[in-house]
PDB file of C-alpha atoms in Angstrom:
ATOM      1  CA  MET A 177       0.000   0.000   0.000  1.00  0.00           C
ATOM      2  CA  THR A 178       1.335   3.439  -0.950  1.00  0.00           C
ATOM      3  CA  VAL A 179       2.055   5.713   2.002  1.00  0.00           C
ATOM      4  CA  GLU A 180       0.963   9.217   1.060  1.00  0.00           C
ATOM      5  CA  ASN A 181       2.841  12.312   2.200  1.00  0.00           C
ATOM      6  CA  ALA A 182       1.916  15.952   1.779  1.00  0.00           C
ATOM      7  CA  PRO A 183       4.544  18.147   0.111  1.00  0.00           C
ATOM      8  CA  ARG A 184       5.358  21.262   2.101  1.00  0.00           C
ATOM      9  CA  ILE A 185       4.073  24.182   0.051  1.00  0.00           C
ATOM     10  CA  SER A 186       5.499  27.692   0.061  1.00  0.00           C
ATOM     11  CA  THR A 187       3.881  30.503  -1.955  1.00  0.00           C
ATOM     12  CA  HIS A 188       5.668  33.706  -2.984  1.00  0.00           C
ATOM     13  CA  PRO A 189       4.560  36.870  -4.787  1.00  0.00           C
ATOM     14  CA  THR A 190       6.925  36.661  -7.759  1.00  0.00           C
ATOM     15  CA  ARG A 191       9.171  34.252  -9.619  1.00  0.00           C
ATOM     16  CA  ALA A 192      12.227  36.008  -8.192  1.00  0.00           C
ATOM     17  CA  ASP A 193      10.914  35.698  -4.630  1.00  0.00           C
ATOM     18  CA  LEU A 194      10.206  32.021  -5.244  1.00  0.00           C
ATOM     19  CA  GLY A 195      13.749  31.507  -6.502  1.00  0.00           C
ATOM     20  CA  ARG A 196      15.339  33.127  -3.494  1.00  0.00           C
ATOM     21  CA  ALA A 197      13.236  31.099  -1.069  1.00  0.00           C
ATOM     22  CA  ALA A 198      13.865  27.804  -2.852  1.00  0.00           C
ATOM     23  CA  ALA A 199      17.587  28.550  -3.059  1.00  0.00           C
ATOM     24  CA  THR A 200      17.727  29.330   0.658  1.00  0.00           C
ATOM     25  CA  ALA A 201      16.160  25.967   1.442  1.00  0.00           C
ATOM     26  CA  ALA A 202      18.439  24.164  -1.000  1.00  0.00           C
ATOM     27  CA  ALA A 203      21.558  25.842   0.339  1.00  0.00           C
ATOM     28  CA  GLU A 204      20.724  24.799   3.882  1.00  0.00           C
ATOM     29  CA  LEU A 205      20.286  21.179   2.785  1.00  0.00           C
ATOM     30  CA  LEU A 206      23.600  21.235   0.923  1.00  0.00           C
ATOM     31  CA  ARG A 207      25.490  22.684   3.865  1.00  0.00           C
ATOM     32  CA  LYS A 208      24.035  19.983   6.146  1.00  0.00           C
ATOM     33  CA  ALA A 209      24.846  17.196   3.667  1.00  0.00           C
ATOM     34  CA  ILE A 210      28.447  18.363   3.359  1.00  0.00           C
ATOM     35  CA  ALA A 211      28.805  18.707   7.117  1.00  0.00           C
ATOM     36  CA  ALA A 212      27.436  15.191   7.642  1.00  0.00           C
ATOM     37  CA  GLY A 213      29.123  13.319   4.813  1.00  0.00           C
ATOM     38  CA  GLY A 214      31.853  15.504   3.376  1.00  0.00           C
ATOM     39  CA  GLN A 215      30.141  15.851   0.007  1.00  0.00           C
ATOM     40  CA  ALA A 216      26.765  16.277  -1.681  1.00  0.00           C
ATOM     41  CA  ARG A 217      25.130  14.810  -4.780  1.00  0.00           C
ATOM     42  CA  VAL A 218      22.556  16.971  -6.558  1.00  0.00           C
ATOM     43  CA  MET A 219      20.160  16.262  -9.432  1.00  0.00           C
ATOM     44  CA  LEU A 220      19.200  19.327 -11.478  1.00  0.00           C
ATOM     45  CA  ALA A 221      16.266  20.148 -13.707  1.00  0.00           C
ATOM     46  CA  ALA A 222      17.035  22.418 -16.664  1.00  0.00           C
ATOM     47  CA  ALA A 223      14.236  24.762 -17.661  1.00  0.00           C
ATOM     48  CA  PRO A 224      13.322  28.459 -17.518  1.00  0.00           C
ATOM     49  CA  SER A 225      11.287  27.705 -14.394  1.00  0.00           C
ATOM     50  CA  GLN A 226      14.526  26.885 -12.589  1.00  0.00           C
ATOM     51  CA  ALA A 227      16.492  29.998 -13.553  1.00  0.00           C
ATOM     52  CA  ALA A 228      15.665  32.172 -10.542  1.00  0.00           C
ATOM     53  CA  THR A 229      16.368  29.352  -8.101  1.00  0.00           C
ATOM     54  CA  LEU A 230      19.681  28.383  -9.677  1.00  0.00           C
ATOM     55  CA  THR A 231      20.846  31.991  -9.908  1.00  0.00           C
ATOM     56  CA  ALA A 232      20.147  32.534  -6.220  1.00  0.00           C
ATOM     57  CA  LEU A 233      21.689  29.201  -5.257  1.00  0.00           C
ATOM     58  CA  ALA A 234      24.924  30.034  -7.081  1.00  0.00           C
ATOM     59  CA  GLY A 235      25.284  33.074  -4.842  1.00  0.00           C
ATOM     60  CA  ALA A 236      24.324  31.395  -1.584  1.00  0.00           C
ATOM     61  CA  PRO A 237      26.952  31.716   1.157  1.00  0.00           C
ATOM     62  CA  GLY A 238      28.754  28.908   2.897  1.00  0.00           C
ATOM     63  CA  ILE A 239      28.624  26.240   0.178  1.00  0.00           C
ATOM     64  CA  ASP A 240      31.876  24.522  -0.813  1.00  0.00           C
ATOM     65  CA  TRP A 241      31.114  23.695  -4.438  1.00  0.00           C
ATOM     66  CA  ASN A 242      34.333  21.675  -4.665  1.00  0.00           C
ATOM     67  CA  LEU A 243      32.500  19.034  -2.627  1.00  0.00           C
ATOM     68  CA  ILE A 244      29.380  18.843  -4.817  1.00  0.00           C
ATOM     69  CA  GLU A 245      28.602  16.491  -7.702  1.00  0.00           C
ATOM     70  CA  LEU A 246      25.909  17.643 -10.133  1.00  0.00           C
ATOM     71  CA  PHE A 247      23.743  15.569 -12.480  1.00  0.00           C
ATOM     72  CA  HIS A 248      20.782  16.515 -14.673  1.00  0.00           C
ATOM     73  CA  MET A 249      17.464  14.885 -15.396  1.00  0.00           C
ATOM     74  CA  ASP A 250      17.138  14.667 -19.143  1.00  0.00           C
ATOM     75  CA  GLU A 251      18.544  15.525 -22.533  1.00  0.00           C
ATOM     76  CA  TYR A 252      17.222  15.714 -26.074  1.00  0.00           C
ATOM     77  CA  VAL A 253      18.323  13.148 -28.631  1.00  0.00           C
ATOM     78  CA  GLY A 254      19.364  14.456 -32.025  1.00  0.00           C
ATOM     79  CA  LEU A 255      20.535  17.986 -31.230  1.00  0.00           C
ATOM     80  CA  ALA A 256      23.996  19.180 -32.153  1.00  0.00           C
ATOM     81  CA  ALA A 257      26.404  19.100 -29.219  1.00  0.00           C
ATOM     82  CA  ASP A 258      26.613  22.898 -29.193  1.00  0.00           C
ATOM     83  CA  ALA A 259      22.882  23.529 -29.648  1.00  0.00           C
ATOM     84  CA  PRO A 260      21.764  26.216 -27.176  1.00  0.00           C
ATOM     85  CA  GLN A 261      18.595  24.233 -26.437  1.00  0.00           C
ATOM     86  CA  ALA A 262      20.550  21.247 -25.115  1.00  0.00           C
ATOM     87  CA  PHE A 263      19.880  21.076 -21.401  1.00  0.00           C
ATOM     88  CA  ARG A 264      23.529  20.582 -20.484  1.00  0.00           C
ATOM     89  CA  ASN A 265      24.348  23.789 -22.392  1.00  0.00           C
ATOM     90  CA  TRP A 266      21.484  25.672 -20.731  1.00  0.00           C
ATOM     91  CA  LEU A 267      22.807  24.599 -17.343  1.00  0.00           C
ATOM     92  CA  HIS A 268      26.268  25.895 -18.179  1.00  0.00           C
ATOM     93  CA  ARG A 269      24.896  29.308 -19.139  1.00  0.00           C
ATOM     94  CA  SER A 270      22.432  29.580 -16.272  1.00  0.00           C
ATOM     95  CA  PHE A 271      24.295  27.977 -13.396  1.00  0.00           C
ATOM     96  CA  LEU A 272      27.451  25.954 -13.920  1.00  0.00           C
ATOM     97  CA  ASN A 273      29.568  28.847 -15.140  1.00  0.00           C
ATOM     98  CA  LYS A 274      28.834  30.522 -11.793  1.00  0.00           C
ATOM     99  CA  VAL A 275      29.963  27.502  -9.745  1.00  0.00           C
ATOM    100  CA  PRO A 276      32.896  26.143 -11.775  1.00  0.00           C
ATOM    101  CA  GLN A 277      34.333  24.340  -8.753  1.00  0.00           C
ATOM    102  CA  ALA A 278      31.487  21.791  -8.804  1.00  0.00           C
ATOM    103  CA  THR A 279      31.839  18.483 -10.630  1.00  0.00           C
ATOM    104  CA  PHE A 280      29.229  18.226 -13.387  1.00  0.00           C
ATOM    105  CA  HIS A 281      28.302  14.993 -15.132  1.00  0.00           C
ATOM    106  CA  PRO A 282      26.537  15.883 -18.398  1.00  0.00           C
ATOM    107  CA  LEU A 283      24.042  13.503 -19.945  1.00  0.00           C
ATOM    108  CA  VAL A 284      25.423  12.881 -23.438  1.00  0.00           C
ATOM    109  CA  PRO A 285      22.812  11.032 -25.513  1.00  0.00           C
ATOM    110  CA  GLU A 286      25.382   9.503 -27.839  1.00  0.00           C
ATOM    111  CA  ALA A 287      26.842   7.620 -24.867  1.00  0.00           C
ATOM    112  CA  GLY A 288      23.474   6.012 -24.153  1.00  0.00           C
ATOM    113  CA  ALA A 289      21.062   5.790 -21.257  1.00  0.00           C
ATOM    114  CA  GLU A 290      22.902   2.978 -19.488  1.00  0.00           C
ATOM    115  CA  HIS A 291      26.117   5.002 -19.448  1.00  0.00           C
ATOM    116  CA  TYR A 292      24.408   7.783 -17.488  1.00  0.00           C
ATOM    117  CA  ALA A 293      22.834   5.280 -15.125  1.00  0.00           C
ATOM    118  CA  ASP A 294      26.320   4.002 -14.358  1.00  0.00           C
ATOM    119  CA  LEU A 295      27.578   7.556 -13.795  1.00  0.00           C
ATOM    120  CA  MET A 296      24.796   8.254 -11.298  1.00  0.00           C
ATOM    121  CA  GLY A 297      25.331   5.009  -9.442  1.00  0.00           C
ATOM    122  CA  THR A 298      22.753   3.790  -6.956  1.00  0.00           C
ATOM    123  CA  GLU A 299      23.433   6.065  -3.985  1.00  0.00           C
ATOM    124  CA  PRO A 300      20.595   8.443  -3.089  1.00  0.00           C
ATOM    125  CA  PHE A 301      20.909  12.039  -4.169  1.00  0.00           C
ATOM    126  CA  ASP A 302      21.195  14.450  -1.293  1.00  0.00           C
ATOM    127  CA  LEU A 303      18.991  16.905  -3.168  1.00  0.00           C
ATOM    128  CA  VAL A 304      16.835  16.898  -6.279  1.00  0.00           C
ATOM    129  CA  LEU A 305      15.855  20.281  -7.727  1.00  0.00           C
ATOM    130  CA  PHE A 306      12.832  19.670  -9.921  1.00  0.00           C
ATOM    131  CA  GLY A 307      10.119  21.397 -11.910  1.00  0.00           C
ATOM    132  CA  LEU A 308       6.768  20.245 -13.236  1.00  0.00           C
ATOM    133  CA  GLY A 309       5.828  20.113 -16.882  1.00  0.00           C
ATOM    134  CA  VAL A 310       2.570  21.531 -18.170  1.00  0.00           C
ATOM    135  CA  ASN A 311       1.371  17.926 -18.391  1.00  0.00           C
ATOM    136  CA  GLY A 312       2.680  17.209 -14.892  1.00  0.00           C
ATOM    137  CA  HIS A 313       5.781  15.384 -16.038  1.00  0.00           C
ATOM    138  CA  LEU A 314       8.857  14.950 -13.861  1.00  0.00           C
ATOM    139  CA  ALA A 315      11.937  15.126 -16.078  1.00  0.00           C
ATOM    140  CA  PHE A 316      10.618  13.710 -19.364  1.00  0.00           C
ATOM    141  CA  ASN A 317       8.446  11.063 -17.742  1.00  0.00           C
ATOM    142  CA  ASP A 318       5.301  12.053 -19.616  1.00  0.00           C
ATOM    143  CA  PRO A 319       1.939  10.494 -18.748  1.00  0.00           C
ATOM    144  CA  PRO A 320       1.340   7.642 -18.382  1.00  0.00           C
ATOM    145  CA  ALA A 321       4.527   7.480 -16.317  1.00  0.00           C
ATOM    146  CA  ASP A 322       6.027   4.342 -14.833  1.00  0.00           C
ATOM    147  CA  PHE A 323       6.240   4.737 -11.056  1.00  0.00           C
ATOM    148  CA  ALA A 324       8.017   1.375 -10.702  1.00  0.00           C
ATOM    149  CA  ASP A 325      10.424   1.571 -13.623  1.00  0.00           C
ATOM    150  CA  PRO A 326      13.330  -0.841 -13.032  1.00  0.00           C
ATOM    151  CA  GLN A 327      15.647   1.325 -15.126  1.00  0.00           C
ATOM    152  CA  ALA A 328      17.436   4.416 -13.848  1.00  0.00           C
ATOM    153  CA  THR A 329      17.458   6.101 -17.263  1.00  0.00           C
ATOM    154  CA  LYS A 330      15.726   5.365 -20.547  1.00  0.00           C
ATOM    155  CA  LEU A 331      15.060   6.582 -24.060  1.00  0.00           C
ATOM    156  CA  VAL A 332      11.564   8.061 -24.419  1.00  0.00           C
ATOM    157  CA  ALA A 333       9.338   9.541 -27.100  1.00  0.00           C
ATOM    158  CA  LEU A 334       8.158  13.020 -26.112  1.00  0.00           C
ATOM    159  CA  ASP A 335       4.422  13.615 -26.132  1.00  0.00           C
ATOM    160  CA  GLY A 336       2.836  16.537 -27.949  1.00  0.00           C
ATOM    161  CA  THR A 337       2.246  18.572 -24.813  1.00  0.00           C
ATOM    162  CA  SER A 338       5.877  18.353 -23.749  1.00  0.00           C
ATOM    163  CA  ARG A 339       7.051  19.375 -27.202  1.00  0.00           C
ATOM    164  CA  ARG A 340       4.578  22.274 -27.413  1.00  0.00           C
ATOM    165  CA  GLN A 341       5.772  23.529 -24.008  1.00  0.00           C
ATOM    166  CA  GLN A 342       9.280  23.912 -25.424  1.00  0.00           C
ATOM    167  CA  VAL A 343       7.922  26.212 -28.134  1.00  0.00           C
ATOM    168  CA  ASP A 344       5.690  28.159 -25.754  1.00  0.00           C
ATOM    169  CA  GLU A 345       8.658  28.799 -23.454  1.00  0.00           C
ATOM    170  CA  GLY A 346      10.710  30.156 -26.349  1.00  0.00           C
ATOM    171  CA  ASN A 347      13.218  27.334 -26.544  1.00  0.00           C
ATOM    172  CA  PHE A 348      12.417  26.429 -30.167  1.00  0.00           C
ATOM    173  CA  PRO A 349      10.847  28.512 -32.947  1.00  0.00           C
ATOM    174  CA  THR A 350       8.369  25.869 -34.150  1.00  0.00           C
ATOM    175  CA  LEU A 351       7.056  22.472 -33.108  1.00  0.00           C
ATOM    176  CA  ASP A 352       8.904  20.845 -36.005  1.00  0.00           C
ATOM    177  CA  ASP A 353      12.175  22.068 -34.499  1.00  0.00           C
ATOM    178  CA  VAL A 354      11.610  20.262 -31.188  1.00  0.00           C
ATOM    179  CA  PRO A 355      13.222  16.821 -30.965  1.00  0.00           C
ATOM    180  CA  THR A 356      10.837  13.901 -30.698  1.00  0.00           C
ATOM    181  CA  ARG A 357      13.015  11.801 -28.379  1.00  0.00           C
ATOM    182  CA  ALA A 358      15.033  12.267 -25.206  1.00  0.00           C
ATOM    183  CA  ILE A 359      16.879  10.339 -22.546  1.00  0.00           C
ATOM    184  CA  THR A 360      15.351  10.812 -19.118  1.00  0.00           C
ATOM    185  CA  VAL A 361      16.087   9.789 -15.565  1.00  0.00           C
ATOM    186  CA  THR A 362      13.140   7.707 -14.374  1.00  0.00           C
ATOM    187  CA  ILE A 363      10.784   8.555 -11.543  1.00  0.00           C
ATOM    188  CA  PRO A 364      12.061   5.889  -9.101  1.00  0.00           C
ATOM    189  CA  ARG A 365      15.632   7.129  -9.591  1.00  0.00           C
ATOM    190  CA  LEU A 366      14.597  10.753  -9.062  1.00  0.00           C
ATOM    191  CA  LEU A 367      12.802   9.832  -5.857  1.00  0.00           C
ATOM    192  CA  ASN A 368      15.850   7.961  -4.569  1.00  0.00           C
ATOM    193  CA  ALA A 369      16.880  11.105  -2.737  1.00  0.00           C
ATOM    194  CA  HIS A 370      17.011  12.504   0.773  1.00  0.00           C
ATOM    195  CA  ALA A 371      15.151  15.688  -0.185  1.00  0.00           C
ATOM    196  CA  LEU A 372      13.402  17.214  -3.199  1.00  0.00           C
ATOM    197  CA  ILE A 373      12.776  20.909  -3.838  1.00  0.00           C
ATOM    198  CA  GLY A 374      10.471  22.006  -6.646  1.00  0.00           C
ATOM    199  CA  SER A 375      10.371  25.444  -8.265  1.00  0.00           C
ATOM    200  CA  VAL A 376       7.112  25.764 -10.190  1.00  0.00           C
ATOM    201  CA  PRO A 377       6.239  29.341 -11.205  1.00  0.00           C
ATOM    202  CA  GLY A 378       3.788  30.661 -13.768  1.00  0.00           C
ATOM    203  CA  ALA A 379       0.138  30.370 -14.733  1.00  0.00           C
ATOM    204  CA  ALA A 380       0.925  27.683 -17.310  1.00  0.00           C
ATOM    205  CA  LYS A 381       1.775  25.321 -14.442  1.00  0.00           C
ATOM    206  CA  LEU A 382      -1.326  25.949 -12.343  1.00  0.00           C
ATOM    207  CA  HIS A 383      -3.201  22.921 -13.666  1.00  0.00           C
ATOM    208  CA  ALA A 384      -0.177  20.663 -13.165  1.00  0.00           C
ATOM    209  CA  VAL A 385       0.243  21.852  -9.584  1.00  0.00           C
ATOM    210  CA  ARG A 386      -3.433  21.278  -8.851  1.00  0.00           C
ATOM    211  CA  ASP A 387      -3.297  17.757 -10.299  1.00  0.00           C
ATOM    212  CA  THR A 388      -0.073  16.930  -8.467  1.00  0.00           C
ATOM    213  CA  LEU A 389      -1.629  17.846  -5.142  1.00  0.00           C
ATOM    214  CA  ASN A 390      -5.163  16.548  -5.644  1.00  0.00           C
ATOM    215  CA  GLN A 391      -5.388  13.759  -8.199  1.00  0.00           C
ATOM    216  CA  PRO A 392      -5.104  10.112  -7.130  1.00  0.00           C
ATOM    217  CA  ILE A 393      -1.490   8.961  -7.106  1.00  0.00           C
ATOM    218  CA  GLY A 394      -0.895   7.264 -10.414  1.00  0.00           C
ATOM    219  CA  PRO A 395       0.711   7.298 -13.864  1.00  0.00           C
ATOM    220  CA  ASP A 396      -1.778   9.652 -15.535  1.00  0.00           C
ATOM    221  CA  HIS A 397      -0.452  12.469 -13.343  1.00  0.00           C
ATOM    222  CA  PRO A 398       3.312  11.938 -12.972  1.00  0.00           C
ATOM    223  CA  GLY A 399       3.731  14.696 -10.380  1.00  0.00           C
ATOM    224  CA  THR A 400       1.601  12.733  -7.926  1.00  0.00           C
ATOM    225  CA  ALA A 401       4.625  10.469  -7.423  1.00  0.00           C
ATOM    226  CA  LEU A 402       6.024  13.266  -5.265  1.00  0.00           C
ATOM    227  CA  ARG A 403       3.390  12.408  -2.656  1.00  0.00           C
ATOM    228  CA  THR A 404       5.086   9.037  -2.116  1.00  0.00           C
ATOM    229  CA  HIS A 405       8.230  10.740  -0.791  1.00  0.00           C
ATOM    230  CA  PRO A 406       8.480  12.027   2.802  1.00  0.00           C
ATOM    231  CA  ASN A 407      10.608  15.120   2.155  1.00  0.00           C
ATOM    232  CA  VAL A 408       9.315  17.278  -0.697  1.00  0.00           C
ATOM    233  CA  GLN A 409       9.120  21.077  -0.686  1.00  0.00           C
ATOM    234  CA  LEU A 410       7.148  22.804  -3.425  1.00  0.00           C
ATOM    235  CA  PHE A 411       7.764  26.503  -4.091  1.00  0.00           C
ATOM    236  CA  LEU A 412       5.038  28.351  -6.018  1.00  0.00           C
ATOM    237  CA  ASP A 413       4.371  31.908  -7.077  1.00  0.00           C
ATOM    238  CA  SER A 414       1.087  33.780  -7.105  1.00  0.00           C
ATOM    239  CA  GLU A 415       0.259  32.527 -10.620  1.00  0.00           C
ATOM    240  CA  SER A 416       0.882  28.818 -10.009  1.00  0.00           C
ATOM    241  CA  THR A 417      -0.854  28.562  -6.630  1.00  0.00           C
ATOM    242  CA  PRO A 418      -4.222  26.756  -6.810  1.00  0.00           C
TER     243      PRO A 418
END
């Protein structure tokens, strides 16, 4: 029987306020992880919704980035290595260039899903920084999502809503430009973590937030998987709060 937990919800007036609050919480978790174990392992989402949080986190005091390993949740298949839309490149521009001391493990599709699973290993992440898709996806686990996937990473076909979101957010000029496939970290691997912090701003995410909090836990609403984890914080702004 699934044990249900309630994510701790924090609402803020603006996207910038949300980012500062989420970064403050994340920084505290990282400092504690380093103090307890001498290092920290962090899984990152790469999307415009994460920009304010990552910018604030890069400037947070008291974090020894030399002791932090960084991973990311997903990557398109078929883009050129230097394509600005590639998530690993977005992370460099938005975050990694500000914390060059950290060790970053990019997901390179040409190396395959199993290669990234091996890089991640099986140890829990100390922190997962996540967002929600318009369709409620976590990483690129579109509905119906597998909550018991035995794999840590896999090749997936992107659904129409996920691809349209990339256009609506300005990442690609047209739907035809959006890749149709990606490699994603699976939901069980994302939830294998001590703590998860979600930054979910904007009116476009309101429906996904509502479903994540209120729909029955199950594959049609991937975000509901968060309610199976005991330590999830969800940071919203005035537009994404139900």
